[in-house]
mmCIF file of C-alpha atoms and ligand atoms in Angstrom:
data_model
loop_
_atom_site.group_PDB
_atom_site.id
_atom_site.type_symbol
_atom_site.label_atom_id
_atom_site.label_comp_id
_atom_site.label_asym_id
_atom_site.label_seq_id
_atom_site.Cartn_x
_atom_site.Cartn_y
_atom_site.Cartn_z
ATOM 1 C CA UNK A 10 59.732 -70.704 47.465
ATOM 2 C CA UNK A 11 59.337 -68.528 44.401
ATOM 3 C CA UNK A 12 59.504 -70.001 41.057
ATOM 4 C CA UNK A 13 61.709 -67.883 38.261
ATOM 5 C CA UNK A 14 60.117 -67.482 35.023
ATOM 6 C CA UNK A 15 59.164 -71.005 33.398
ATOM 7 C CA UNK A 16 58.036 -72.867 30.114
ATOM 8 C CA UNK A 17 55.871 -75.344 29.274
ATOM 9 C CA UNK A 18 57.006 -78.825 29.643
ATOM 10 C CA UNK A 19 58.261 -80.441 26.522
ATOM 11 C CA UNK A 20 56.257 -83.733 25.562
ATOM 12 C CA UNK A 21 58.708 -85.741 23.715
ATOM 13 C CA UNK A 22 59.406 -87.728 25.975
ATOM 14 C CA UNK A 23 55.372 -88.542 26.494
ATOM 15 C CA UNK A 24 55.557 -89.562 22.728
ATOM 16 C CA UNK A 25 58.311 -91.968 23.210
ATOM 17 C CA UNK A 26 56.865 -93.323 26.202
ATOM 18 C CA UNK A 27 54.936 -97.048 26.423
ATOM 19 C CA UNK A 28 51.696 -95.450 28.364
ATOM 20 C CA UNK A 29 50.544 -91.886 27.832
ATOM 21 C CA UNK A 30 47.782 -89.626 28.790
ATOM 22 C CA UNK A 31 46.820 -86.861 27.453
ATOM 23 C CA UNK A 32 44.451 -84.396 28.844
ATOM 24 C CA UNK A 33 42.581 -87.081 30.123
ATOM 25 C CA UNK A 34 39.222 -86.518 32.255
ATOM 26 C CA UNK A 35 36.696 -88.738 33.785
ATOM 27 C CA UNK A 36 32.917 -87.716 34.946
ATOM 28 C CA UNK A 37 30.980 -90.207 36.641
ATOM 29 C CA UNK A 38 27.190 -90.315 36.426
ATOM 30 C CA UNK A 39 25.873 -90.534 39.540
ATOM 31 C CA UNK A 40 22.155 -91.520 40.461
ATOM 32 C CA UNK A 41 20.976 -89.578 43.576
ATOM 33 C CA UNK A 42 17.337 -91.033 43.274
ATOM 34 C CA UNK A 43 14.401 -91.478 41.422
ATOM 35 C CA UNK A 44 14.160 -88.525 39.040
ATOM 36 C CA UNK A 45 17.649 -87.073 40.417
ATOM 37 C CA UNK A 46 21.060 -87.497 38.383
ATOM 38 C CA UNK A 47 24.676 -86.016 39.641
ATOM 39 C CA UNK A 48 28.066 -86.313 38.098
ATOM 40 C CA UNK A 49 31.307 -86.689 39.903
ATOM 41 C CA UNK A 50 34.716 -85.354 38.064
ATOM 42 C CA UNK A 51 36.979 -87.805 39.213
ATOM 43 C CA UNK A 52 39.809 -86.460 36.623
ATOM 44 C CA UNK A 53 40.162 -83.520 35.349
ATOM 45 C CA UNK A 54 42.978 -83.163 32.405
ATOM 46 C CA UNK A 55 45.648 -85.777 33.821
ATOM 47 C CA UNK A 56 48.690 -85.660 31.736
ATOM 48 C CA UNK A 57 51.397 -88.413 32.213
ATOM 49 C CA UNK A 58 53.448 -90.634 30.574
ATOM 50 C CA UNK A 59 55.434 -93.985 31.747
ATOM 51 C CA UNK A 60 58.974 -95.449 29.948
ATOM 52 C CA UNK A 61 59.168 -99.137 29.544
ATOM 53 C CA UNK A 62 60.680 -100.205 32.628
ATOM 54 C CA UNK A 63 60.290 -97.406 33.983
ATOM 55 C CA UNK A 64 58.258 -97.254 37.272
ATOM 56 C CA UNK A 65 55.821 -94.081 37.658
ATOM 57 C CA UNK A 66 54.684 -93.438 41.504
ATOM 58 C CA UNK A 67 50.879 -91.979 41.374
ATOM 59 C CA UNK A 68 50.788 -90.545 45.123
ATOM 60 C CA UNK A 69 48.025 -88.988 46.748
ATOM 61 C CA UNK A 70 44.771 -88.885 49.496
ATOM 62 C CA UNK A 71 42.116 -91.110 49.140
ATOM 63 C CA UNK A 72 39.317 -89.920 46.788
ATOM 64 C CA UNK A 73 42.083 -87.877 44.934
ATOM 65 C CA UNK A 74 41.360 -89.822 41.778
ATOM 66 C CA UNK A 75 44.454 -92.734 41.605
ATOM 67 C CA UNK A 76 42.648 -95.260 41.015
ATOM 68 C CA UNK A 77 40.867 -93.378 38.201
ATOM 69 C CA UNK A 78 43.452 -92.563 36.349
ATOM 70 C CA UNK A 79 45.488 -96.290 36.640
ATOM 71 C CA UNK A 80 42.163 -98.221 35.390
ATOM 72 C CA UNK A 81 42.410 -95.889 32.932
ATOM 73 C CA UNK A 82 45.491 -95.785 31.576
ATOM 74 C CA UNK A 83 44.897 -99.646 31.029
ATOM 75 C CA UNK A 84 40.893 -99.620 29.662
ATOM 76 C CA UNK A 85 39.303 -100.552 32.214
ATOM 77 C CA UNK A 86 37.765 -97.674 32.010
ATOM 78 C CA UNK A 87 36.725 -95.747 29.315
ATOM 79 C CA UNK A 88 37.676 -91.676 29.804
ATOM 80 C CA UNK A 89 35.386 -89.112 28.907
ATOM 81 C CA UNK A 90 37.877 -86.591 27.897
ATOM 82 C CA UNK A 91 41.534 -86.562 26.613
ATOM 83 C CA UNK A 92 43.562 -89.870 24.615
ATOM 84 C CA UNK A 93 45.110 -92.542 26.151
ATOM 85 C CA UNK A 94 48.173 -94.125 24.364
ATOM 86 C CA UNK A 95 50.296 -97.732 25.046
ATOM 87 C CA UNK A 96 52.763 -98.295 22.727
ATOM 88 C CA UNK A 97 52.070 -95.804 20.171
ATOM 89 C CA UNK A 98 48.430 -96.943 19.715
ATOM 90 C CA UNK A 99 45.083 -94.498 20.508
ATOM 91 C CA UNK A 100 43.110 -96.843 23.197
ATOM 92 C CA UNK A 101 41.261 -93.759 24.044
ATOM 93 C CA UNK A 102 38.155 -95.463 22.706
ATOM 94 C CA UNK A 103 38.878 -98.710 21.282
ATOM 95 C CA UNK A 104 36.292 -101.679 21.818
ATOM 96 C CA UNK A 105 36.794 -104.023 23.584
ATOM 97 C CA UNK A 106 36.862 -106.845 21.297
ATOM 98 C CA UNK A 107 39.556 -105.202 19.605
ATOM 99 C CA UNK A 108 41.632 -104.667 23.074
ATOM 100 C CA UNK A 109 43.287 -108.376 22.898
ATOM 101 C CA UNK A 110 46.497 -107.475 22.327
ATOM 102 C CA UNK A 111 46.267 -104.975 25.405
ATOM 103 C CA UNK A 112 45.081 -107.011 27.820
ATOM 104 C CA UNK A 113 48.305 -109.834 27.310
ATOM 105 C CA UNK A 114 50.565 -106.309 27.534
ATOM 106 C CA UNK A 115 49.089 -104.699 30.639
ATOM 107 C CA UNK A 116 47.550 -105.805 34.104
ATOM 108 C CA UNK A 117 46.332 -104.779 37.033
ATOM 109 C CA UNK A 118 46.907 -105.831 40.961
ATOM 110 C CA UNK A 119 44.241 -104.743 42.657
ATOM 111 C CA UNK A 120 44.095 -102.413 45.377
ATOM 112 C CA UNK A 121 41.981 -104.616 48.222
ATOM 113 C CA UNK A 122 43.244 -108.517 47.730
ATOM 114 C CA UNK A 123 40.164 -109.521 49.977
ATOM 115 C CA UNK A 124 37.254 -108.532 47.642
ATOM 116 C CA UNK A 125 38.978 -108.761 44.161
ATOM 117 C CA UNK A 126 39.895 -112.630 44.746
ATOM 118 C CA UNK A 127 36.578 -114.956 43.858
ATOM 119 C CA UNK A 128 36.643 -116.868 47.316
ATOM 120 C CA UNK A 129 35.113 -119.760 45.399
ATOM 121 C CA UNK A 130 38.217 -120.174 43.171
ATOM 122 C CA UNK A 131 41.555 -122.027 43.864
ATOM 123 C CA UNK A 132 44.669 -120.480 43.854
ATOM 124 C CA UNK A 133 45.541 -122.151 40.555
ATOM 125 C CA UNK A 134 42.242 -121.595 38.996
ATOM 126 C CA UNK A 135 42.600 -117.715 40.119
ATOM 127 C CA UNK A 136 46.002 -117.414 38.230
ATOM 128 C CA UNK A 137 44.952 -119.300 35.456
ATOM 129 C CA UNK A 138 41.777 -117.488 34.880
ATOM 130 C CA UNK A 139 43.432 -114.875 31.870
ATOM 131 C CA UNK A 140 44.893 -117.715 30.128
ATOM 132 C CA UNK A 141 41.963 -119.737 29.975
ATOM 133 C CA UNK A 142 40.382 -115.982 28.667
ATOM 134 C CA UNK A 143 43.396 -115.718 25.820
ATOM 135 C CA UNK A 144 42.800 -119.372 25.054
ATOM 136 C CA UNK A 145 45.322 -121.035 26.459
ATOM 137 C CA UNK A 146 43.736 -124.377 26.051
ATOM 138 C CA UNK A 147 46.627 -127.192 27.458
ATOM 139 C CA UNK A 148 46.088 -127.617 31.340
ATOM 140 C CA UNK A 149 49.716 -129.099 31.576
ATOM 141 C CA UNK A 150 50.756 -125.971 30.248
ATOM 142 C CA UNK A 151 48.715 -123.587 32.312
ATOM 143 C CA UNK A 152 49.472 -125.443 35.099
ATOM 144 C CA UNK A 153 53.473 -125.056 34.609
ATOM 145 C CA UNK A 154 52.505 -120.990 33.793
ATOM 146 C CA UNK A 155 50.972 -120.942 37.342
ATOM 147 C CA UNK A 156 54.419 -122.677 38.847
ATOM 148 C CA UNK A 157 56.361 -120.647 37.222
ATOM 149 C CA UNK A 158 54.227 -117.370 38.515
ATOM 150 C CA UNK A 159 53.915 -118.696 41.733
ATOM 151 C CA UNK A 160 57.514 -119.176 42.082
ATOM 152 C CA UNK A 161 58.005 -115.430 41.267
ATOM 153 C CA UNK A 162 55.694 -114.261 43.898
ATOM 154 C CA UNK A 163 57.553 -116.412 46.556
ATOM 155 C CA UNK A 164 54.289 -118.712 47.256
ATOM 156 C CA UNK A 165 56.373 -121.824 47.500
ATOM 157 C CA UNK A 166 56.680 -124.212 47.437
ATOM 158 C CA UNK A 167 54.076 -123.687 44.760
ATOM 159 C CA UNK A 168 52.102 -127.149 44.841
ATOM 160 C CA UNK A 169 51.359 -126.329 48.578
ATOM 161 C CA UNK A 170 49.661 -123.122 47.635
ATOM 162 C CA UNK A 171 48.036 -124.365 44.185
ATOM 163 C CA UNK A 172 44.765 -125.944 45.248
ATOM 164 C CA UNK A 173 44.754 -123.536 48.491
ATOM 165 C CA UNK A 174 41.532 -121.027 48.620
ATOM 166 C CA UNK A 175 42.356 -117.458 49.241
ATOM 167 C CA UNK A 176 40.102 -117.266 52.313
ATOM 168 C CA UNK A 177 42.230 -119.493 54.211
ATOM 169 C CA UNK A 178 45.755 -116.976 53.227
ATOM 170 C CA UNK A 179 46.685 -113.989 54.738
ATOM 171 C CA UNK A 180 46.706 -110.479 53.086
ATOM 172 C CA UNK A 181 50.435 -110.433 52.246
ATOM 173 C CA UNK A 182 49.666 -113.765 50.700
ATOM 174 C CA UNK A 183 46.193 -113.335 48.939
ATOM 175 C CA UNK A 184 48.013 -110.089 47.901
ATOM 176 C CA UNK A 185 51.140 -111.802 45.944
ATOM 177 C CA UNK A 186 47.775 -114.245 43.954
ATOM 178 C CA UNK A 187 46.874 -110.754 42.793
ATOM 179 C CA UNK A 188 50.399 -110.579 41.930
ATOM 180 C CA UNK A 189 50.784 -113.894 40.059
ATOM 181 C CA UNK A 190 47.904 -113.331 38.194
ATOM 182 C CA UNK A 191 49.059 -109.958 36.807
ATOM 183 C CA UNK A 192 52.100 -111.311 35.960
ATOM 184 C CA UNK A 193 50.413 -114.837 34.429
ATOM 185 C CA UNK A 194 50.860 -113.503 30.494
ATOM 186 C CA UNK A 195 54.006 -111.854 30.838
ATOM 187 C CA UNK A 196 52.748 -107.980 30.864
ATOM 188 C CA UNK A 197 55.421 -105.197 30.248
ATOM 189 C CA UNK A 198 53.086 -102.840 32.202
ATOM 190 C CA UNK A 199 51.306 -103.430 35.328
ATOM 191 C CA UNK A 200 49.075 -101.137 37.478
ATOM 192 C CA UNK A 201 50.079 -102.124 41.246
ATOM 193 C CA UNK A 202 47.313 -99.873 42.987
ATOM 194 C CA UNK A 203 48.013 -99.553 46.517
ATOM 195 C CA UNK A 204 49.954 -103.093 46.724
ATOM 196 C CA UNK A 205 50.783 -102.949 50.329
ATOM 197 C CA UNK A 206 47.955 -100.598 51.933
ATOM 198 C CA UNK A 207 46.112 -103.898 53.032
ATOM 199 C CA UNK A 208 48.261 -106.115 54.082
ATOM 200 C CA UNK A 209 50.359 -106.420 57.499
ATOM 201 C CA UNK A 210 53.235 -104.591 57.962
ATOM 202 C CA UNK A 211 55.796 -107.710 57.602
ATOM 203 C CA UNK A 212 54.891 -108.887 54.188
ATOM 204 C CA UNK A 213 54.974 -104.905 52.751
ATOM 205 C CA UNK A 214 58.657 -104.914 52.264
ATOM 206 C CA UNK A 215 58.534 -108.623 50.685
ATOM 207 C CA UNK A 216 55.758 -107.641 48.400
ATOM 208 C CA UNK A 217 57.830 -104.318 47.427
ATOM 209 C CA UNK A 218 60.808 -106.794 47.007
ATOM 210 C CA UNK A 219 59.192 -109.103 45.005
ATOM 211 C CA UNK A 220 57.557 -105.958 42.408
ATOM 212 C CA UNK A 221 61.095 -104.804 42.641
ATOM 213 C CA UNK A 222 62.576 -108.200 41.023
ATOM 214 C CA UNK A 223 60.081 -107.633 38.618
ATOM 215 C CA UNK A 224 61.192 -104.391 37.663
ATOM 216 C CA UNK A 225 64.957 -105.679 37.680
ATOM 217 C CA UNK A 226 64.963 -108.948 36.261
ATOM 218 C CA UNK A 227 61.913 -108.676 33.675
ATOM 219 C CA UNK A 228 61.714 -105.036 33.174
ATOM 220 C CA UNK A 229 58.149 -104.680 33.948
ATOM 221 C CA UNK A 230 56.846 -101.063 33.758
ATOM 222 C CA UNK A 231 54.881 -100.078 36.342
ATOM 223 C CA UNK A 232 52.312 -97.282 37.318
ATOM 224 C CA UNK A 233 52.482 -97.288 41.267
ATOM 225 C CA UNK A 234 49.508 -96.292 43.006
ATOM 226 C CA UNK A 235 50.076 -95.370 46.714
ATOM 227 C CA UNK A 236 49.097 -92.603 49.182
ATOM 228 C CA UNK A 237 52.267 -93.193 50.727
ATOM 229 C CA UNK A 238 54.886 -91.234 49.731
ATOM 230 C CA UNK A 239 57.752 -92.695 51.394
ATOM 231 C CA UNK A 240 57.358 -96.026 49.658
ATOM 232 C CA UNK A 241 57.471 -94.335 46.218
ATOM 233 C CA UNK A 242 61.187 -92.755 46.949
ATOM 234 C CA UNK A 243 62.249 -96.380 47.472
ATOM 235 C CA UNK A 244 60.211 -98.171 44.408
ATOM 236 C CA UNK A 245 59.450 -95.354 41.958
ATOM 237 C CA UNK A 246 61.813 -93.428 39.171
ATOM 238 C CA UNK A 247 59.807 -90.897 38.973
ATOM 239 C CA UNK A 248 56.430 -89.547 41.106
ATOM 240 C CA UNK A 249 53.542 -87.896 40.208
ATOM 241 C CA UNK A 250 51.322 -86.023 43.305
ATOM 242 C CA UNK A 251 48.024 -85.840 42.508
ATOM 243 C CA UNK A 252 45.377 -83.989 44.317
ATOM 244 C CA UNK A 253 41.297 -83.387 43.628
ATOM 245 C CA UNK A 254 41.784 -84.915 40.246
ATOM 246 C CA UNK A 255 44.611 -83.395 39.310
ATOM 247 C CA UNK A 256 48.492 -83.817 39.230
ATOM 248 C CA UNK A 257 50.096 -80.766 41.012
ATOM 249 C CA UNK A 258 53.559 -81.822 40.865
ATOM 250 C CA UNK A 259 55.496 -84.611 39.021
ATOM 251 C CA UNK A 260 59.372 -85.150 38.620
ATOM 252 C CA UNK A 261 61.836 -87.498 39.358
ATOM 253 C CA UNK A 262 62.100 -88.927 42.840
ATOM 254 C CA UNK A 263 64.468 -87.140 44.406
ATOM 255 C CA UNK A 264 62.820 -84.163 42.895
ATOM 256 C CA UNK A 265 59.687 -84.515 43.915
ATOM 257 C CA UNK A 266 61.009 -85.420 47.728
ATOM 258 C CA UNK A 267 63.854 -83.523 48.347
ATOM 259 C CA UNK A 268 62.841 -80.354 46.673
ATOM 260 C CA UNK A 269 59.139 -80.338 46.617
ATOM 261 C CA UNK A 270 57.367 -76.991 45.555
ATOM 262 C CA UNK A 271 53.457 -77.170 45.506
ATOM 263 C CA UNK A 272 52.349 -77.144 49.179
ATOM 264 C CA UNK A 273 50.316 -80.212 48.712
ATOM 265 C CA UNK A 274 53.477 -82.234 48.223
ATOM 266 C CA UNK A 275 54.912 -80.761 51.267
ATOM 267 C CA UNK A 276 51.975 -81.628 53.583
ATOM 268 C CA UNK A 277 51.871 -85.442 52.085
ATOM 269 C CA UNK A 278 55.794 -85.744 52.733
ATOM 270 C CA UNK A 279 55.144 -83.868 56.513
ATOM 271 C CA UNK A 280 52.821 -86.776 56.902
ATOM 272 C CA UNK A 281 55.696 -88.684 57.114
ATOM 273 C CA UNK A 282 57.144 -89.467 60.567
ATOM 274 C CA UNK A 283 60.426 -86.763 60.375
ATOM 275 C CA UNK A 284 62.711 -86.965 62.974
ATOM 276 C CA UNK A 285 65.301 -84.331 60.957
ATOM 277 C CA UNK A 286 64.237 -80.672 62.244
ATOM 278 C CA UNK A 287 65.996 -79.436 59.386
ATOM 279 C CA UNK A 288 62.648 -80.762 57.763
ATOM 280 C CA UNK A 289 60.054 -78.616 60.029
ATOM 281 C CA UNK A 290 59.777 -75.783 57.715
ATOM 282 C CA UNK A 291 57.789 -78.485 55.767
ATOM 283 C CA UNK A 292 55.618 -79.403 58.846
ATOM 284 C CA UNK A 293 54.732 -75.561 58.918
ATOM 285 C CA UNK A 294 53.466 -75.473 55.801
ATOM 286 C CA UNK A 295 51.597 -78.735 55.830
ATOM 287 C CA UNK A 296 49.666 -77.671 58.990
ATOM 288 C CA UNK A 297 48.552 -74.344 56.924
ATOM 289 C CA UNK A 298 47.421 -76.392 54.232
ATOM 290 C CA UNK A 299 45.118 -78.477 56.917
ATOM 291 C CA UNK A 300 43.625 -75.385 58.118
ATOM 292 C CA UNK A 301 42.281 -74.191 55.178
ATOM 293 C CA UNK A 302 42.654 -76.676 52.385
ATOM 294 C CA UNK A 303 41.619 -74.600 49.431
ATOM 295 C CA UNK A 304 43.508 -70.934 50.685
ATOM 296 C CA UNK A 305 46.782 -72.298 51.200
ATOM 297 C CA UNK A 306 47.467 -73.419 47.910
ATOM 298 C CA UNK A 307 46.419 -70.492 46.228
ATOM 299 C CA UNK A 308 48.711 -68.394 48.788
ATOM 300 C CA UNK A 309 51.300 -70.801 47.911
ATOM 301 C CA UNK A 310 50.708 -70.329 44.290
ATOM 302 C CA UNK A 311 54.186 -68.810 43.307
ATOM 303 C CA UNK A 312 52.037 -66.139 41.179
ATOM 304 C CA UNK A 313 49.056 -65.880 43.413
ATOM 305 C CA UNK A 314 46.956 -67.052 40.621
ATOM 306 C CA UNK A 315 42.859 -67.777 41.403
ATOM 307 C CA UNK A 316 42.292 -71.228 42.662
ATOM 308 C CA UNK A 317 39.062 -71.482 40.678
ATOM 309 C CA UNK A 318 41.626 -70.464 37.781
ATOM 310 C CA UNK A 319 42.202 -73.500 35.235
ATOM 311 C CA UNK A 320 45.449 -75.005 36.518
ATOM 312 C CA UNK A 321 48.383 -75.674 34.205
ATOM 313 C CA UNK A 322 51.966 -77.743 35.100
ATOM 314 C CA UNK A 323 54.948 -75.160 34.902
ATOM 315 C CA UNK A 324 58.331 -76.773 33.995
ATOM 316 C CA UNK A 325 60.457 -75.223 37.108
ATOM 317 C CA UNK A 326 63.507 -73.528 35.196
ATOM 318 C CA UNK A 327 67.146 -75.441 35.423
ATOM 319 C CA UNK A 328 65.018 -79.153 36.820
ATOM 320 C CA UNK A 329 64.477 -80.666 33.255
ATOM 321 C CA UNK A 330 61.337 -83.209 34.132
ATOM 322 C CA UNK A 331 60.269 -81.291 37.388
ATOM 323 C CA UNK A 332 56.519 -79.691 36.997
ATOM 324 C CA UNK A 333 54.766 -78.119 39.126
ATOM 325 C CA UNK A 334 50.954 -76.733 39.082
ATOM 326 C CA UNK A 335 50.417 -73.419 38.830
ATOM 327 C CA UNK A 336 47.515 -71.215 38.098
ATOM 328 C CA UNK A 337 48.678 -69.109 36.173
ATOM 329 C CA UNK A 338 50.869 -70.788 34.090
ATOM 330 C CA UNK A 339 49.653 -70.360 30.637
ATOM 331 C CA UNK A 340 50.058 -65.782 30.244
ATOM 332 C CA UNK A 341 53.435 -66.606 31.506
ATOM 333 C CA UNK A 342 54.267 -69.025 28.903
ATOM 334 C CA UNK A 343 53.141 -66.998 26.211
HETATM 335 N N1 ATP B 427 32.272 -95.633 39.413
HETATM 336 C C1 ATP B 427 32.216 -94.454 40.042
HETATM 337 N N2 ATP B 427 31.071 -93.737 40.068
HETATM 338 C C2 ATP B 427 31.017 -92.538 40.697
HETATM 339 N N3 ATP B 427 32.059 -91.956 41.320
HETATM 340 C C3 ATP B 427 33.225 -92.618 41.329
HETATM 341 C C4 ATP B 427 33.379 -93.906 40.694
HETATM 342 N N4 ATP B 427 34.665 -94.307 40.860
HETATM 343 C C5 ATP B 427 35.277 -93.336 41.566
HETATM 344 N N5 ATP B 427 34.422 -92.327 41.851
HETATM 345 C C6 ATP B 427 34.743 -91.087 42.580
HETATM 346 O O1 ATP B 427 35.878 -90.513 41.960
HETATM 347 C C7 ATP B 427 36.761 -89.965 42.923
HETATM 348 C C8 ATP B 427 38.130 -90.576 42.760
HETATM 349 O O2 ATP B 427 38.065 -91.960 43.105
HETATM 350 P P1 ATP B 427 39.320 -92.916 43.043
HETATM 351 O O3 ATP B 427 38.850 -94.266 43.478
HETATM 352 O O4 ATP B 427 39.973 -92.821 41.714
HETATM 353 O O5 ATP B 427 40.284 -92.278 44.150
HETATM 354 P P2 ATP B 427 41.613 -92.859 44.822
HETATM 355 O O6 ATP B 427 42.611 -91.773 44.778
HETATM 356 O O7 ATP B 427 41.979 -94.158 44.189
HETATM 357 O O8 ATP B 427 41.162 -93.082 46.327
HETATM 358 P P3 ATP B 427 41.613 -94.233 47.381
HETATM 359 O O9 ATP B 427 42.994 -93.808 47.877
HETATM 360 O O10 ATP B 427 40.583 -94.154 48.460
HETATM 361 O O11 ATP B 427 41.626 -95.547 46.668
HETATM 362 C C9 ATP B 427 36.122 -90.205 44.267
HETATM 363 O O12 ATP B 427 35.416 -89.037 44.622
HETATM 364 C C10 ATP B 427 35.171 -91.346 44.007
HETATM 365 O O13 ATP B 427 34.098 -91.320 44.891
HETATM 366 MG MG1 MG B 428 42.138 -96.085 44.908
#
């Protein structure tokens, strides 16, 4: 598909937005031995930016950085490159002690509910746990918090589940703790990394129902991690691929899925069981990109830029929102 001549995205709507990033980048140091130090780029120059209420899908393989980028976007981790914005405030680097305010704003469900719960904590105690951080000194009224987010999550009735351990609950259920606990101070932004990758196939759709009420009845923004794509046209407004650090295509939903551009997008949606065969030009290209990973998508680049190129997003012309990677991007702008 060839792109017509394009122009950088506009960022207005990143300035409005609750969560931003900017050029963000993350190294890792990595100790290889003794004497020996590596780093990792785990990020390179992310750019996105999430609405309140707004739901943003973050799709992509494992290792491609997701996770990165959504602990991130909350300071849990601190980048090495680029700002990070919620609500109109630089976070980029702000200490921790001065982070209060963020951490009653923004949470985070963890992406395996088996190692993330304390196995030595009650369910209450587990939910509890960032109110008793924020201060929240009356057990009546942490107790009647915990109800309340229990009741959300579907755990009910909730004084059955309250002095329950996680180790004796299933995924789907350990999974909606993670939930309640996120939601215990009332966030208007919540990372939900791979929600539903862990937990048996039944409870998936109740879990996406129940983040879905959220999004409806409380307006809850949320960054959705997931290396499923399929899930994200059902939950997400808008979906960002990303791939080797990167994003290489974001736009809304239905732009992103229906009309992908950037090969890499086209081999995660071919990943998806397709029984249309209007859909097997996308298998086609999908199994070229599996043959040689790094080739294809610089064949595919629409202006056979270099691969090793810096990559830019591209704006594609008459799709206000859509982007697409390209490597040469920036000449063409100018
Ligand atoms: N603390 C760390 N130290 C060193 N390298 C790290 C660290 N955290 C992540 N990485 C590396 O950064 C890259 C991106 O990791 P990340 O966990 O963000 O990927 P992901 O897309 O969430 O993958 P998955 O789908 O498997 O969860 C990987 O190569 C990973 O090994
Ligand atoms: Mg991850």
């Amino acid at each position: 598909m060839a792109l017509p001549s394009a122009t950088l995205a506009p960022d207005a709507a990143a300035t409005a937005a609750l969560v931003a990033l900017d050029d963000v980048s993350m190294v890792f140091r990595t100790n290889k031995g003794l004497f020996r130090s590596g780093q990792v780029t785990a990020v390179g120059d992310v750019s996105l930016h999430i609405a309140r209420g707004e739901t943003l899908a973050l799709v992509g393989e494992s290792g491609s950085g997701k996770t990165t980028v959504g602990r991130i976007s909350i300071r849990l981790l601190e980048p090495t490159g680029g700002r990070v914005w919620f609500d109109g405030q630089d976070i980029s680097h702000m200490p921790e002690e001065r982070l209060g305010w963020l951490r009653k704003r923004a949470a985070i469900v963890f992406q395996d509910p088996f190692s993330s719960l304390n196995p030595y904590m009650t369910v209450s105690e587990l939910i509890a746990e960032p109110l008793v951080i924020a201060g929240v000194r009356r057990r009546a009224e942490r107790e009647e918090r915990v109800r309340a987010a229990l009741t959300a999550v579907d755990l009910t009735p909730a004084a059955r589940f309250m002095h329950a351990y996680p180790t004796a609950m299933s995924g789907g259920q350990r999974q909606r703790v993670g939930i309640a606990r996120a939601l215990i101070r009332e966030p208007e932004f919540i990372v939900a990394d791979e929600p539903v990758s862990m937990v048996d196939a039944s409870s998936r759709v109740e879990i996406l129902n129940v983040l879905r009420g959220l999004q409806r009845e409380r307006g809850v923004a949320f960054l959705y991690i997931t290396h499923d794509i399929a899930s994200a046209r059902h939950f997400a407004d808008r979906i960002a691929v990303m791939h080797l650090g990167a994003i290489v295509e974001s736009g809304t939903a239905r732009q992103v899925i229906d009309h992908p551009i950037h090969p890499y997008t086209r081999a995660l949606i071919a990943a998806v069981p397709e029984p249309d065969p209007a859909n097997r030009f996308r298998r086609r290209a999908a199994e070229r990109w599996q043959d040689e990973p790094g080739a294809a998508i610089h064949l595919e680049c629409p202006h056979g830029g270099s691969p090793t190129a810096e990559t830019f997003l591209l704006q594609v012309p008459g799709e206000a929102g859509h982007l697409v990677a390209c490597h040469v991007a920036a000449p063409l702008a100018r």
